[in-house]
Structures are given as C-alpha cells and as structure tokens.
Amino acid sequence: RGVPPSAGPPLPSIGSEGSNLEGHVIVTGFGRVGQNVARFLGDEGLRYVAFELDPAIARDAHAAGLPVY
C-alpha cells in the first residue's frame, strides 16, 4: 500500500483552472503510456490535461509545471 493522500503535501486540484479548459485532450493516467501520449500531443502543439490516481505521480508532474491533476 502507498502513503494515504492526506499524509503528504496537498494534491493538485483542477479547481478554477478547469473553467478555462476548452479544446484540450483528456489523458487518463499519467504513467509511462500517459506520459508518452502527453509528450506526443505537446510535440504536435495540442493542449492536454491529464488525470492520475497515484498521488506521487500527480504531485511530481504538477510541480514540474505539467497539467496533471
């Protein structure tokens, strides 16, 4: 079992940022495959937002400036 989400820093929340999303691709999961899909989308100039269930992956990606929640 991993660390419960409440045990670490706050998880990124899409909150009010979600109201500005339009024309984005939704990536579900930001593991190895999701990251490759996101990289491809970015290379093609397409905007995306990703949702990840693993709190550590979501925190790290969001802290790196990626639109992962």
CSV table of C-alpha atoms in Angstrom, one decimal:
chain,number,residue,atom,x,y,z
A,1,ARG,CA,0.0,0.0,0.0
A,2,GLY,CA,1.1,3.5,-0.7
A,3,VAL,CA,1.0,6.5,1.5
A,4,PRO,CA,-2.5,7.9,2.0
A,5,PRO,CA,-3.1,11.1,0.1
A,6,SER,CA,-3.6,13.1,3.3
A,7,ALA,CA,-0.1,12.1,4.6
A,8,GLY,CA,1.8,14.2,2.0
A,9,PRO,CA,1.7,17.6,0.5
A,10,PRO,CA,-1.7,18.7,-0.8
A,11,LEU,CA,-2.7,17.1,-4.1
A,12,PRO,CA,-3.1,19.3,-7.1
A,13,SER,CA,-6.7,20.3,-7.8
A,14,ILE,CA,-8.0,21.4,-11.1
A,15,GLY,CA,-10.3,23.8,-9.2
A,16,SER,CA,-11.0,27.0,-11.1
A,17,GLU,CA,-8.4,26.2,-13.7
A,18,GLY,CA,-10.9,23.7,-15.1
A,19,SER,CA,-13.2,26.5,-16.2
A,20,ASN,CA,-10.5,27.7,-18.6
A,21,LEU,CA,-10.2,24.4,-20.4
A,22,GLU,CA,-11.5,24.2,-23.9
A,23,GLY,CA,-10.3,22.2,-26.8
A,24,HIS,CA,-8.0,20.1,-24.7
A,25,VAL,CA,-7.3,16.3,-25.0
A,26,ILE,CA,-8.0,14.5,-21.7
A,27,VAL,CA,-5.4,12.0,-20.8
A,28,THR,CA,-6.5,9.4,-18.2
A,29,GLY,CA,-3.5,8.2,-16.4
A,30,PHE,CA,0.0,9.6,-16.4
A,31,GLY,CA,2.1,6.5,-16.1
A,32,ARG,CA,4.6,5.5,-18.8
A,33,VAL,CA,2.0,5.4,-21.6
A,34,GLY,CA,0.1,8.5,-20.5
A,35,GLN,CA,3.4,10.5,-20.4
A,36,ASN,CA,4.3,9.3,-23.9
A,37,VAL,CA,0.8,10.3,-25.2
A,38,ALA,CA,1.2,13.7,-23.5
A,39,ARG,CA,4.6,14.2,-25.0
A,40,PHE,CA,3.3,13.4,-28.4
A,41,LEU,CA,0.4,15.8,-28.0
A,42,GLY,CA,2.7,18.5,-26.9
A,43,ASP,CA,5.1,17.9,-29.8
A,44,GLU,CA,2.1,18.3,-32.1
A,45,GLY,CA,1.0,21.5,-30.5
A,46,LEU,CA,-2.1,20.0,-28.9
A,47,ARG,CA,-3.1,21.0,-25.4
A,48,TYR,CA,-4.0,18.3,-22.9
A,49,VAL,CA,-4.9,17.9,-19.3
A,50,ALA,CA,-4.1,14.6,-17.5
A,51,PHE,CA,-5.7,12.9,-14.5
A,52,GLU,CA,-3.7,10.5,-12.4
A,53,LEU,CA,-4.8,8.3,-9.5
A,54,ASP,CA,-1.3,7.9,-8.0
A,55,PRO,CA,-0.8,11.0,-5.7
A,56,ALA,CA,3.0,10.9,-6.0
A,57,ILE,CA,2.9,11.0,-9.8
A,58,ALA,CA,0.3,13.7,-9.8
A,59,ARG,CA,2.2,15.9,-7.4
A,60,ASP,CA,5.6,15.4,-9.2
A,61,ALA,CA,4.2,16.1,-12.6
A,62,HIS,CA,2.2,19.1,-11.4
A,63,ALA,CA,5.2,20.5,-9.6
A,64,ALA,CA,7.1,20.2,-12.9
A,65,GLY,CA,4.5,22.5,-14.4
A,66,LEU,CA,2.6,19.9,-16.3
A,67,PRO,CA,-1.2,20.0,-16.4
A,68,VAL,CA,-1.7,16.8,-14.3
A,69,TYR,CA,-4.3,16.5,-11.6
